[in-house]
Amino acid sequence: DTAVSQTPKYLVTQMGNDKSIKCEQNLGHDTMYWYKQDSKKFLKIMFSYNNKELIINETVPNRFSPKSPDKAHLNLHINSLELGDSAVYFCASSHSAALVAKNIQYFGAGTRLSVL
Amino acid sequence: GQNIDQPTEMTATEGAIVQINCTYQTSGFNGLFWYQQHAGEAPTFLSYNVLDGLEEKGRFSSFLSRSKGYSYLLLKELQMKDSASYLCAVSPITDSWGKLQFGAGTQVVVTP
């Protein structure tokens, strides 16, 4: 039943490790997003894919690599994790990025990443 | 770029009305969205405005003035469950469709 689901919900790991977060949506949406919410609760866009094509790539270290095997999935792989990567990462999806009315974004429950 | 300003925190009593203001500066504008986020949970969509005026959805209403770069979210008949952070987000005109720029959020505390 969950519209946008992401796993894992919690991720605790050591500096220097590589980790992945998975996201799936069953809403039939064309567009998916990754956001980072830091300790100050500021929600910032990282990446967006529309029908498996990258359309938004903010100034994010290239240690972060998104992958979209199909339009229902958008995964995030992070290499060489650093302390500053600790945050909550949210996946989201919308019908389409092209029209504001269809760009209502639905968020997953978040992945709480702690880098030790 | 976009600057989005909203108050950090507001407190109101149950049954009252609270108005959360949001001002923005953007080089182009597609629309403005309001989201609610309870502590430890995902943001959930409340309302959006593209044209000037008021959009009403039950106890929540959102207003937009594009010429003033100003919006507000009005919460009526406050309930304890309305205690949450309210995020204002602007959809700018850029090459990147779908991009939303979020404000830092306004924490609303509802007291009995």
Coordinates of N, CA and C in Angstrom, one line a residue:
Chain A
D1 N 0.8 -1.2 0.0 CA 0.0 0.0 0.0 C 0.8 1.3 0.0
T2 N 2.1 1.2 0.5 CA 2.9 2.4 0.7 C 3.2 3.0 -0.7
A3 N 3.0 4.3 -0.9 CA 3.1 4.9 -2.2 C 4.6 5.0 -2.6
V4 N 5.4 5.6 -1.7 CA 6.8 5.8 -1.9 C 7.5 5.1 -0.7
S5 N 8.3 4.1 -1.0 CA 8.9 3.4 0.1 C 10.4 3.4 -0.2
Q6 N 11.2 3.6 0.9 CA 12.6 3.6 0.8 C 13.2 2.8 1.9
T7 N 14.3 2.1 1.6 CA 15.0 1.3 2.5 C 16.5 1.5 2.5
P8 N 17.2 1.4 3.6 CA 16.6 1.1 4.9 C 16.1 2.4 5.6
K9 N 15.4 2.2 6.7 CA 14.9 3.4 7.4 C 16.0 4.0 8.3
Y10 N 16.9 3.2 8.8 CA 18.0 3.6 9.6 C 19.3 3.0 9.0
L11 N 20.4 3.8 9.0 CA 21.6 3.3 8.4 C 22.8 3.9 9.3
V12 N 23.5 3.1 10.0 CA 24.6 3.5 10.8 C 25.8 2.8 10.3
T13 N 26.8 3.6 10.0 CA 28.0 3.1 9.3 C 29.3 3.9 9.7
Q14 N 30.4 3.3 9.3 CA 31.7 4.0 9.6 C 32.1 4.9 8.5
M15 N 32.9 5.8 8.8 CA 33.5 6.7 7.8 C 34.3 5.9 6.8
G16 N 34.2 6.2 5.5 CA 34.9 5.6 4.5 C 34.2 4.4 3.8
N17 N 33.1 4.0 4.4 CA 32.3 2.9 3.8 C 31.5 3.4 2.6
D18 N 31.0 2.4 1.8 CA 30.1 2.7 0.7 C 28.7 2.1 1.1
K19 N 27.7 2.9 0.8 CA 26.3 2.4 1.2 C 25.3 2.8 0.1
S20 N 24.2 2.1 0.0 CA 23.2 2.4 -0.9 C 21.8 2.5 -0.2
I21 N 21.0 3.4 -0.7 CA 19.6 3.6 -0.3 C 18.7 3.3 -1.5
K22 N 17.6 2.5 -1.2 CA 16.8 2.2 -2.4 C 15.4 2.9 -2.2
C23 N 14.8 3.2 -3.3 CA 13.5 3.9 -3.3 C 12.6 3.3 -4.4
E24 N 11.4 3.1 -4.1 CA 10.4 2.6 -5.1 C 9.1 3.3 -4.9
Q25 N 8.4 3.6 -6.0 CA 7.1 4.2 -5.9 C 6.1 3.4 -6.8
N26 N 4.9 3.3 -6.2 CA 3.9 2.5 -7.0 C 2.8 3.4 -7.4
L27 N 3.1 4.7 -7.6 CA 2.0 5.7 -8.0 C 1.9 5.8 -9.5
G28 N 2.8 5.2 -10.2 CA 2.9 5.4 -11.7 C 3.4 6.7 -12.1
H29 N 4.2 7.4 -11.2 CA 4.7 8.7 -11.5 C 5.9 8.6 -12.5
D30 N 6.1 9.7 -13.2 CA 7.3 9.8 -14.1 C 8.5 10.3 -13.5
T31 N 8.4 11.1 -12.4 CA 9.6 11.8 -11.9 C 9.8 11.4 -10.5
M32 N 11.1 11.2 -10.2 CA 11.5 10.9 -8.8 C 12.7 11.8 -8.4
Y33 N 12.8 11.9 -7.1 CA 13.8 12.9 -6.5 C 14.5 12.3 -5.3
W34 N 15.7 12.9 -5.0 CA 16.4 12.6 -3.8 C 16.6 14.0 -3.1
Y35 N 16.3 14.1 -1.8 CA 16.5 15.3 -1.0 C 17.3 14.9 0.2
K36 N 18.1 15.9 0.7 CA 18.8 15.7 1.9 C 18.3 16.7 2.9
Q37 N 18.0 16.2 4.2 CA 17.5 17.1 5.2 C 18.6 17.1 6.3
D38 N 19.2 18.2 6.6 CA 20.3 18.2 7.6 C 19.7 18.4 9.0
S39 N 20.7 18.6 9.9 CA 20.3 18.7 11.3 C 19.5 20.0 11.6
K40 N 19.6 21.0 10.7 CA 18.8 22.2 10.9 C 17.4 22.1 10.2
K41 N 17.1 20.9 9.7 CA 15.8 20.6 9.1 C 15.6 21.2 7.7
F42 N 16.7 21.7 7.1 CA 16.6 22.3 5.8 C 16.6 21.2 4.8
L43 N 15.6 21.2 3.9 CA 15.4 20.2 2.9 C 15.9 20.7 1.6
K44 N 16.9 19.9 1.0 CA 17.5 20.4 -0.2 C 17.5 19.4 -1.2
I45 N 17.2 19.8 -2.5 CA 17.1 18.8 -3.6 C 18.6 18.4 -4.0
M46 N 18.7 17.1 -4.3 CA 20.0 16.6 -4.7 C 19.9 16.2 -6.2
F47 N 19.0 15.3 -6.5 CA 18.9 14.8 -7.9 C 17.4 14.6 -8.2
S48 N 17.1 14.6 -9.5 CA 15.8 14.3 -10.0 C 16.0 13.5 -11.3
Y49 N 15.1 12.5 -11.5 CA 15.1 11.7 -12.7 C 13.6 11.8 -13.3
N50 N 13.5 11.9 -14.6 CA 12.2 11.9 -15.3 C 12.3 10.7 -16.3
N51 N 11.5 9.7 -16.1 CA 11.5 8.6 -17.0 C 12.9 8.0 -17.2
K52 N 13.6 7.8 -16.1 CA 15.0 7.3 -16.1 C 16.1 8.2 -16.6
E53 N 15.7 9.5 -16.9 CA 16.7 10.4 -17.4 C 17.0 11.5 -16.3
L54 N 18.2 11.7 -16.1 CA 18.6 12.7 -15.1 C 18.2 14.1 -15.5
I55 N 17.4 14.9 -14.7 CA 17.1 16.2 -15.1 C 17.5 17.3 -14.1
I56 N 17.8 16.9 -12.9 CA 18.3 17.8 -11.9 C 19.5 17.2 -11.2
N57 N 20.6 17.9 -11.2 CA 21.8 17.4 -10.6 C 22.4 18.6 -9.9
E58 N 22.1 18.8 -8.6 CA 22.6 19.9 -7.9 C 24.1 19.8 -7.5
T59 N 24.6 20.8 -6.9 CA 26.0 20.7 -6.6 C 26.2 19.7 -5.4
V60 N 26.4 18.5 -5.8 CA 26.5 17.4 -4.9 C 27.9 16.7 -5.1
P61 N 28.6 16.3 -4.1 CA 29.9 15.6 -4.4 C 29.7 14.4 -5.2
N62 N 30.7 14.1 -6.1 CA 30.5 13.0 -7.0 C 30.6 11.6 -6.3
R63 N 30.8 11.7 -5.0 CA 30.7 10.4 -4.2 C 29.2 9.9 -4.2
F64 N 28.3 10.8 -4.5 CA 26.9 10.5 -4.5 C 26.5 10.1 -6.0
S65 N 26.0 8.9 -6.2 CA 25.6 8.6 -7.6 C 24.2 8.0 -7.6
P66 N 23.3 8.6 -8.2 CA 21.9 8.1 -8.3 C 21.8 7.1 -9.5
K67 N 20.9 6.2 -9.4 CA 20.7 5.2 -10.5 C 19.2 4.9 -10.6
S68 N 18.7 5.0 -11.8 CA 17.3 4.7 -12.0 C 17.1 3.6 -13.0
P69 N 16.9 2.4 -12.6 CA 16.8 1.2 -13.5 C 15.5 1.3 -14.3
D70 N 14.5 1.9 -13.7 CA 13.2 2.1 -14.4 C 12.5 3.2 -13.7
K71 N 11.4 3.7 -14.2 CA 10.8 5.0 -13.7 C 10.2 4.8 -12.3
A72 N 10.1 3.5 -11.8 CA 9.5 3.3 -10.5 C 10.5 3.2 -9.4
H73 N 11.8 3.2 -9.8 CA 12.9 3.0 -8.9 C 14.0 4.1 -9.1
L74 N 14.4 4.6 -7.9 CA 15.6 5.6 -7.9 C 16.4 5.3 -6.7
N75 N 17.6 4.8 -6.9 CA 18.5 4.4 -5.8 C 19.6 5.4 -5.7
L76 N 20.2 5.5 -4.5 CA 21.3 6.4 -4.3 C 22.4 5.7 -3.6
H77 N 23.6 5.7 -4.3 CA 24.8 5.1 -3.8 C 25.7 6.2 -3.3
I78 N 26.3 5.9 -2.2 CA 27.3 6.9 -1.6 C 28.6 6.2 -1.3
N79 N 29.6 6.7 -2.0 CA 31.0 6.2 -1.8 C 31.7 6.9 -0.7
S80 N 32.7 6.3 0.0 CA 33.6 6.9 0.9 C 32.8 7.9 1.9
L81 N 31.9 7.4 2.6 CA 31.1 8.2 3.5 C 31.9 9.1 4.4
E82 N 31.4 10.3 4.6 CA 32.1 11.3 5.5 C 31.1 11.6 6.6
L83 N 31.7 12.2 7.7 CA 30.8 12.6 8.8 C 29.7 13.6 8.4
G84 N 30.0 14.5 7.5 CA 29.1 15.5 7.1 C 27.9 14.9 6.2
D85 N 28.0 13.6 5.9 CA 26.9 13.0 5.1 C 25.8 12.6 6.1
S86 N 26.0 12.6 7.3 CA 25.0 12.3 8.3 C 23.8 13.2 8.1
A87 N 22.6 12.7 7.9 CA 21.4 13.5 7.6 C 20.3 12.5 7.4
V88 N 19.1 13.1 7.1 CA 18.0 12.2 6.7 C 17.8 12.4 5.2
Y89 N 17.8 11.3 4.4 CA 17.6 11.4 3.0 C 16.2 11.0 2.6
F90 N 15.5 11.8 1.9 CA 14.1 11.6 1.5 C 14.1 11.3 0.0
C91 N 13.4 10.3 -0.4 CA 13.0 10.1 -1.8 C 11.6 10.7 -2.0
A92 N 11.3 11.1 -3.2 CA 10.0 11.7 -3.5 C 9.7 11.4 -4.9
S93 N 8.4 11.4 -5.3 CA 8.0 11.3 -6.7 C 6.8 12.2 -7.0
S94 N 6.7 12.5 -8.3 CA 5.5 13.3 -8.8 C 5.1 12.8 -10.1
H95 N 3.9 13.1 -10.5 CA 3.3 12.7 -11.8 C 4.3 13.1 -12.9
S96 N 4.6 14.4 -12.9 CA 5.5 14.9 -14.0 C 6.2 16.2 -13.5
A97 N 7.3 16.4 -14.0 CA 8.1 17.6 -13.6 C 7.7 18.8 -14.5
A98 N 7.0 18.5 -15.6 CA 6.7 19.6 -16.6 C 5.7 20.6 -16.2
L99 N 4.7 20.2 -15.4 CA 3.6 21.1 -15.1 C 3.5 21.2 -13.6
V100 N 3.4 22.5 -13.1 CA 3.3 22.7 -11.6 C 2.2 21.9 -11.0
A101 N 1.0 21.8 -11.7 CA -0.1 21.1 -11.1 C 0.1 19.7 -11.0
K102 N 1.0 19.1 -11.8 CA 1.4 17.7 -11.7 C 2.7 17.5 -10.9
N103 N 3.2 18.5 -10.3 CA 4.5 18.4 -9.6 C 4.3 18.3 -8.1
I104 N 3.1 17.9 -7.6 CA 2.9 17.7 -6.2 C 3.8 16.5 -5.9
Q105 N 4.7 16.7 -4.9 CA 5.7 15.6 -4.6 C 5.2 14.8 -3.4
Y106 N 5.3 13.5 -3.5 CA 5.0 12.6 -2.4 C 6.3 12.0 -1.9
F107 N 6.5 12.1 -0.6 CA 7.7 11.7 0.0 C 7.7 10.4 0.7
G108 N 8.8 9.7 0.6 CA 9.0 8.5 1.4 C 9.3 8.8 2.9
A109 N 9.4 7.8 3.7 CA 9.5 8.0 5.2 C 10.9 8.5 5.6
G110 N 11.8 8.4 4.7 CA 13.2 8.9 5.0 C 14.1 7.8 5.4
T111 N 15.4 8.0 5.2 CA 16.5 7.1 5.7 C 17.4 8.0 6.5
R112 N 17.5 7.6 7.8 CA 18.3 8.3 8.7 C 19.7 7.7 8.7
L113 N 20.7 8.5 8.1 CA 22.0 8.0 7.9 C 22.9 8.6 9.0
S114 N 23.6 7.8 9.8 CA 24.6 8.3 10.8 C 25.9 7.7 10.4
V115 N 26.9 8.6 10.2 CA 28.2 8.2 9.8 C 29.1 8.4 11.1
L116 N 29.7 7.4 11.6 CA 30.5 7.5 12.8 C 32.0 7.6 12.5
Chain B
G1 N 19.2 33.1 -8.0 CA 18.8 32.2 -7.0 C 17.6 32.5 -6.3
Q2 N 17.2 31.7 -5.3 CA 16.0 32.0 -4.5 C 16.3 32.2 -3.1
N3 N 15.7 33.2 -2.4 CA 15.7 33.3 -1.0 C 14.3 33.2 -0.5
I4 N 14.1 32.3 0.4 CA 12.8 32.0 1.0 C 12.9 32.2 2.5
D5 N 12.0 33.1 3.0 CA 12.0 33.4 4.4 C 10.7 33.1 5.0
Q6 N 10.7 32.4 6.1 CA 9.6 32.2 6.9 C 10.0 32.2 8.4
P7 N 9.0 32.5 9.3 CA 9.4 32.6 10.7 C 9.8 31.2 11.2
T8 N 10.7 31.2 12.2 CA 11.2 30.0 12.7 C 10.2 29.2 13.5
E9 N 9.5 29.9 14.4 CA 8.5 29.2 15.3 C 7.3 30.1 15.6
M10 N 6.2 29.5 15.7 CA 5.0 30.2 16.2 C 4.2 29.3 17.2
T11 N 3.6 30.0 18.1 CA 2.8 29.2 19.2 C 1.4 29.8 19.1
A12 N 0.4 28.9 19.2 CA -1.0 29.2 19.3 C -1.7 28.2 20.1
T13 N -2.9 28.6 20.5 CA -3.7 27.7 21.4 C -4.7 26.9 20.5
E14 N -5.1 25.8 21.0 CA -6.1 25.0 20.4 C -7.3 25.8 20.0
G15 N -7.9 25.6 18.8 CA -9.1 26.3 18.4 C -8.8 27.7 17.8
A16 N -7.6 28.2 17.9 CA -7.2 29.5 17.4 C -6.9 29.4 15.9
I17 N -6.5 30.5 15.3 CA -6.1 30.6 13.9 C -4.6 31.1 13.9
V18 N -3.8 30.5 13.0 CA -2.4 30.9 12.9 C -2.1 31.2 11.4
Q19 N -1.4 32.2 11.1 CA -1.0 32.6 9.8 C 0.5 32.5 9.7
I20 N 1.0 31.7 8.8 CA 2.4 31.5 8.6 C 2.8 32.2 7.3
N21 N 3.6 33.2 7.4 CA 4.0 34.0 6.2 C 5.3 33.4 5.6
C22 N 5.4 33.6 4.2 CA 6.5 33.2 3.5 C 6.8 34.2 2.4
T23 N 8.0 34.8 2.4 CA 8.4 35.7 1.3 C 9.5 35.1 0.6
Y24 N 9.6 35.4 -0.7 CA 10.6 34.7 -1.6 C 11.1 35.7 -2.6
Q25 N 12.3 35.5 -3.0 CA 12.9 36.3 -4.1 C 13.4 35.3 -5.2
T26 N 12.9 35.4 -6.4 CA 13.2 34.4 -7.4 C 13.3 35.1 -8.7
S27 N 14.2 34.6 -9.6 CA 14.4 35.1 -10.9 C 13.2 34.7 -11.9
G28 N 12.5 33.7 -11.5 CA 11.3 33.3 -12.3 C 10.5 32.5 -11.3
F29 N 9.2 32.3 -11.7 CA 8.3 31.7 -10.7 C 7.3 30.8 -11.4
N30 N 7.2 29.6 -11.0 CA 6.1 28.7 -11.5 C 5.0 28.5 -10.6
G31 N 5.3 28.4 -9.3 CA 4.3 28.1 -8.3 C 4.9 28.0 -6.9
L32 N 4.0 28.0 -5.9 CA 4.5 27.9 -4.5 C 3.7 26.8 -3.8
F33 N 4.4 26.0 -3.1 CA 3.8 24.8 -2.4 C 3.9 25.0 -0.9
W34 N 3.0 24.4 -0.1 CA 3.1 24.3 1.3 C 3.1 22.8 1.7
Y35 N 4.0 22.4 2.6 CA 4.1 21.1 3.1 C 4.0 21.1 4.6
Q36 N 3.5 20.0 5.2 CA 3.5 19.8 6.6 C 4.5 18.7 6.9
Q37 N 5.3 18.9 8.0 CA 6.2 17.8 8.4 C 6.2 17.6 9.9
H38 N 5.6 16.5 10.3 CA 5.7 16.2 11.8 C 7.1 15.6 12.1
A39 N 7.5 15.8 13.3 CA 8.8 15.4 13.8 C 9.1 13.9 13.4
G40 N 10.2 13.7 12.8 CA 10.6 12.3 12.5 C 9.8 11.7 11.3
E41 N 9.0 12.5 10.6 CA 8.2 11.9 9.5 C 8.5 12.6 8.2
A42 N 7.8 12.1 7.1 CA 8.0 12.7 5.8 C 7.2 14.0 5.6
P43 N 7.6 14.9 4.8 CA 6.8 16.0 4.5 C 5.6 15.5 3.7
T44 N 4.4 16.2 4.0 CA 3.2 15.8 3.2 C 2.6 17.1 2.6
F45 N 2.1 17.0 1.4 CA 1.6 18.1 0.6 C 0.3 18.6 1.3
L46 N 0.3 20.0 1.4 CA -0.9 20.6 1.9 C -1.7 21.4 0.8
S47 N -0.9 22.3 0.1 CA -1.6 23.2 -0.9 C -0.6 23.8 -1.8
Y48 N -1.1 24.2 -3.0 CA -0.2 25.0 -3.9 C -0.9 26.1 -4.5
N49 N -0.2 27.2 -4.9 CA -0.7 28.3 -5.6 C 0.1 28.6 -6.9
V50 N -0.6 28.9 -8.0 CA 0.1 29.3 -9.2 C -0.3 30.8 -9.5
L51 N -1.6 31.1 -9.3 CA -2.1 32.4 -9.6 C -2.3 33.1 -8.3
D52 N -2.4 34.4 -8.3 CA -2.7 35.2 -7.2 C -4.0 34.9 -6.6
G53 N -4.1 34.9 -5.3 CA -5.4 34.7 -4.6 C -5.3 33.6 -3.6
L54 N -6.5 33.3 -3.1 CA -6.6 32.3 -2.0 C -7.1 31.0 -2.5
E55 N -6.5 29.9 -2.0 CA -6.9 28.5 -2.2 C -7.3 28.0 -0.9
E56 N -8.5 27.5 -0.8 CA -9.0 27.0 0.5 C -9.2 25.4 0.4
K57 N -8.7 24.8 1.4 CA -8.8 23.3 1.5 C -9.1 23.0 2.9
G58 N -10.4 22.9 3.2 CA -10.8 22.6 4.6 C -10.3 23.6 5.6
R59 N -9.6 23.2 6.6 CA -9.2 24.1 7.7 C -7.9 24.9 7.2
F60 N -7.3 24.5 6.1 CA -6.1 25.1 5.6 C -6.4 25.9 4.4
S61 N -5.8 27.1 4.3 CA -5.9 28.0 3.1 C -4.5 28.5 2.8
S62 N -4.3 28.8 1.5 CA -3.0 29.4 1.2 C -3.3 30.5 0.2
F63 N -2.5 31.6 0.4 CA -2.7 32.8 -0.3 C -1.4 33.1 -1.1
L64 N -1.5 33.7 -2.3 CA -0.3 34.1 -3.0 C -0.5 35.5 -3.6
S65 N 0.6 36.3 -3.5 CA 0.7 37.5 -4.3 C 2.1 37.5 -5.0
R66 N 2.0 37.3 -6.3 CA 3.2 37.1 -7.1 C 4.0 38.5 -7.2
S67 N 3.3 39.6 -7.3 CA 3.9 40.9 -7.4 C 4.7 41.2 -6.1
K68 N 4.2 40.7 -5.0 CA 4.9 41.0 -3.7 C 5.8 39.9 -3.3
G69 N 5.9 38.8 -4.0 CA 6.7 37.7 -3.6 C 6.3 37.2 -2.2
Y70 N 5.0 37.0 -2.0 CA 4.5 36.7 -0.7 C 3.4 35.7 -0.7
S71 N 3.5 34.8 0.3 CA 2.4 33.8 0.5 C 2.2 33.6 1.9
Y72 N 1.0 33.2 2.3 CA 0.8 32.7 3.6 C -0.1 31.5 3.7
L73 N 0.1 30.7 4.7 CA -0.7 29.5 5.0 C -1.5 29.8 6.2
L74 N -2.8 29.7 6.1 CA -3.7 29.9 7.2 C -4.2 28.6 7.8
L75 N -4.0 28.4 9.1 CA -4.6 27.2 9.7 C -5.7 27.6 10.7
K76 N -6.9 27.2 10.4 CA -8.0 27.5 11.3 C -8.4 26.4 12.2
E77 N -9.1 26.8 13.3 CA -9.6 25.8 14.3 C -8.4 24.8 14.7
L78 N -7.4 25.4 15.1 CA -6.2 24.6 15.4 C -6.5 23.4 16.3
Q79 N -5.8 22.3 16.0 CA -5.9 21.1 16.8 C -4.5 20.7 17.2
M80 N -4.4 19.9 18.3 CA -3.1 19.5 18.8 C -2.3 18.8 17.7
K81 N -2.9 18.1 16.9 CA -2.2 17.3 15.8 C -1.6 18.2 14.8
D82 N -2.0 19.5 14.8 CA -1.4 20.5 13.8 C 0.0 20.9 14.2
S83 N 0.4 20.5 15.4 CA 1.8 20.8 15.9 C 2.8 20.1 14.9
A84 N 3.5 20.9 14.2 CA 4.4 20.4 13.1 C 5.2 21.5 12.5
S85 N 6.1 21.2 11.6 CA 6.8 22.2 10.9 C 6.1 22.4 9.5
Y86 N 6.0 23.6 9.1 CA 5.3 23.9 7.9 C 6.3 24.5 6.9
L87 N 6.5 23.9 5.8 CA 7.5 24.2 4.8 C 6.9 24.9 3.6
C88 N 7.5 26.1 3.3 CA 7.1 26.8 2.1 C 8.1 26.4 1.0
A89 N 7.7 26.1 -0.2 CA 8.6 25.7 -1.3 C 8.2 26.4 -2.6
V90 N 9.2 27.0 -3.3 CA 9.0 27.7 -4.5 C 9.4 26.8 -5.7
S91 N 8.6 26.8 -6.7 CA 9.0 26.2 -8.0 C 9.5 27.2 -8.9
P92 N 10.8 27.4 -9.1 CA 11.3 28.4 -9.9 C 11.3 28.0 -11.4
I93 N 11.4 29.0 -12.3 CA 11.6 28.7 -13.7 C 13.0 28.6 -14.0
T94 N 13.4 27.3 -14.2 CA 14.8 27.0 -14.5 C 14.9 26.0 -15.6
D95 N 16.0 25.6 -15.9 CA 16.1 24.5 -16.9 C 15.7 23.2 -16.3
S96 N 15.6 23.1 -15.0 CA 15.4 21.8 -14.4 C 13.9 21.8 -13.9
W97 N 13.1 21.2 -14.7 CA 11.7 21.1 -14.3 C 11.6 20.3 -13.0
G98 N 10.5 20.7 -12.2 CA 10.2 20.0 -11.0 C 11.0 20.4 -9.8
K99 N 12.0 21.3 -10.0 CA 12.8 21.7 -8.9 C 12.0 22.5 -7.9
L100 N 12.1 22.1 -6.6 CA 11.5 22.9 -5.5 C 12.5 23.4 -4.6
Q101 N 12.5 24.7 -4.3 CA 13.4 25.2 -3.3 C 12.6 25.4 -2.0
F102 N 13.0 24.8 -0.9 CA 12.3 24.8 0.3 C 12.9 25.9 1.3
G103 N 12.0 26.5 2.0 CA 12.4 27.4 3.1 C 12.8 26.5 4.3
A104 N 13.2 27.1 5.4 CA 13.8 26.4 6.5 C 12.6 25.8 7.4
G105 N 11.4 26.2 7.1 CA 10.3 25.7 7.9 C 9.9 26.5 9.1
T106 N 8.6 26.5 9.4 CA 8.1 27.2 10.6 C 7.5 26.2 11.5
Q107 N 8.1 26.1 12.7 CA 7.6 25.1 13.7 C 6.4 25.7 14.4
V108 N 5.3 25.1 14.3 CA 4.0 25.6 14.9 C 3.8 24.7 16.2
V109 N 3.7 25.3 17.3 CA 3.4 24.6 18.5 C 2.0 25.0 19.0
V110 N 1.1 24.0 19.1 CA -0.3 24.2 19.5 C -0.4 23.8 21.0
T111 N -0.8 24.7 21.8 CA -1.0 24.5 23.2 C -2.4 24.3 23.6
P112 N -2.7 23.5 24.7 CA -4.1 23.3 25.1 C -4.7 24.6 25.6

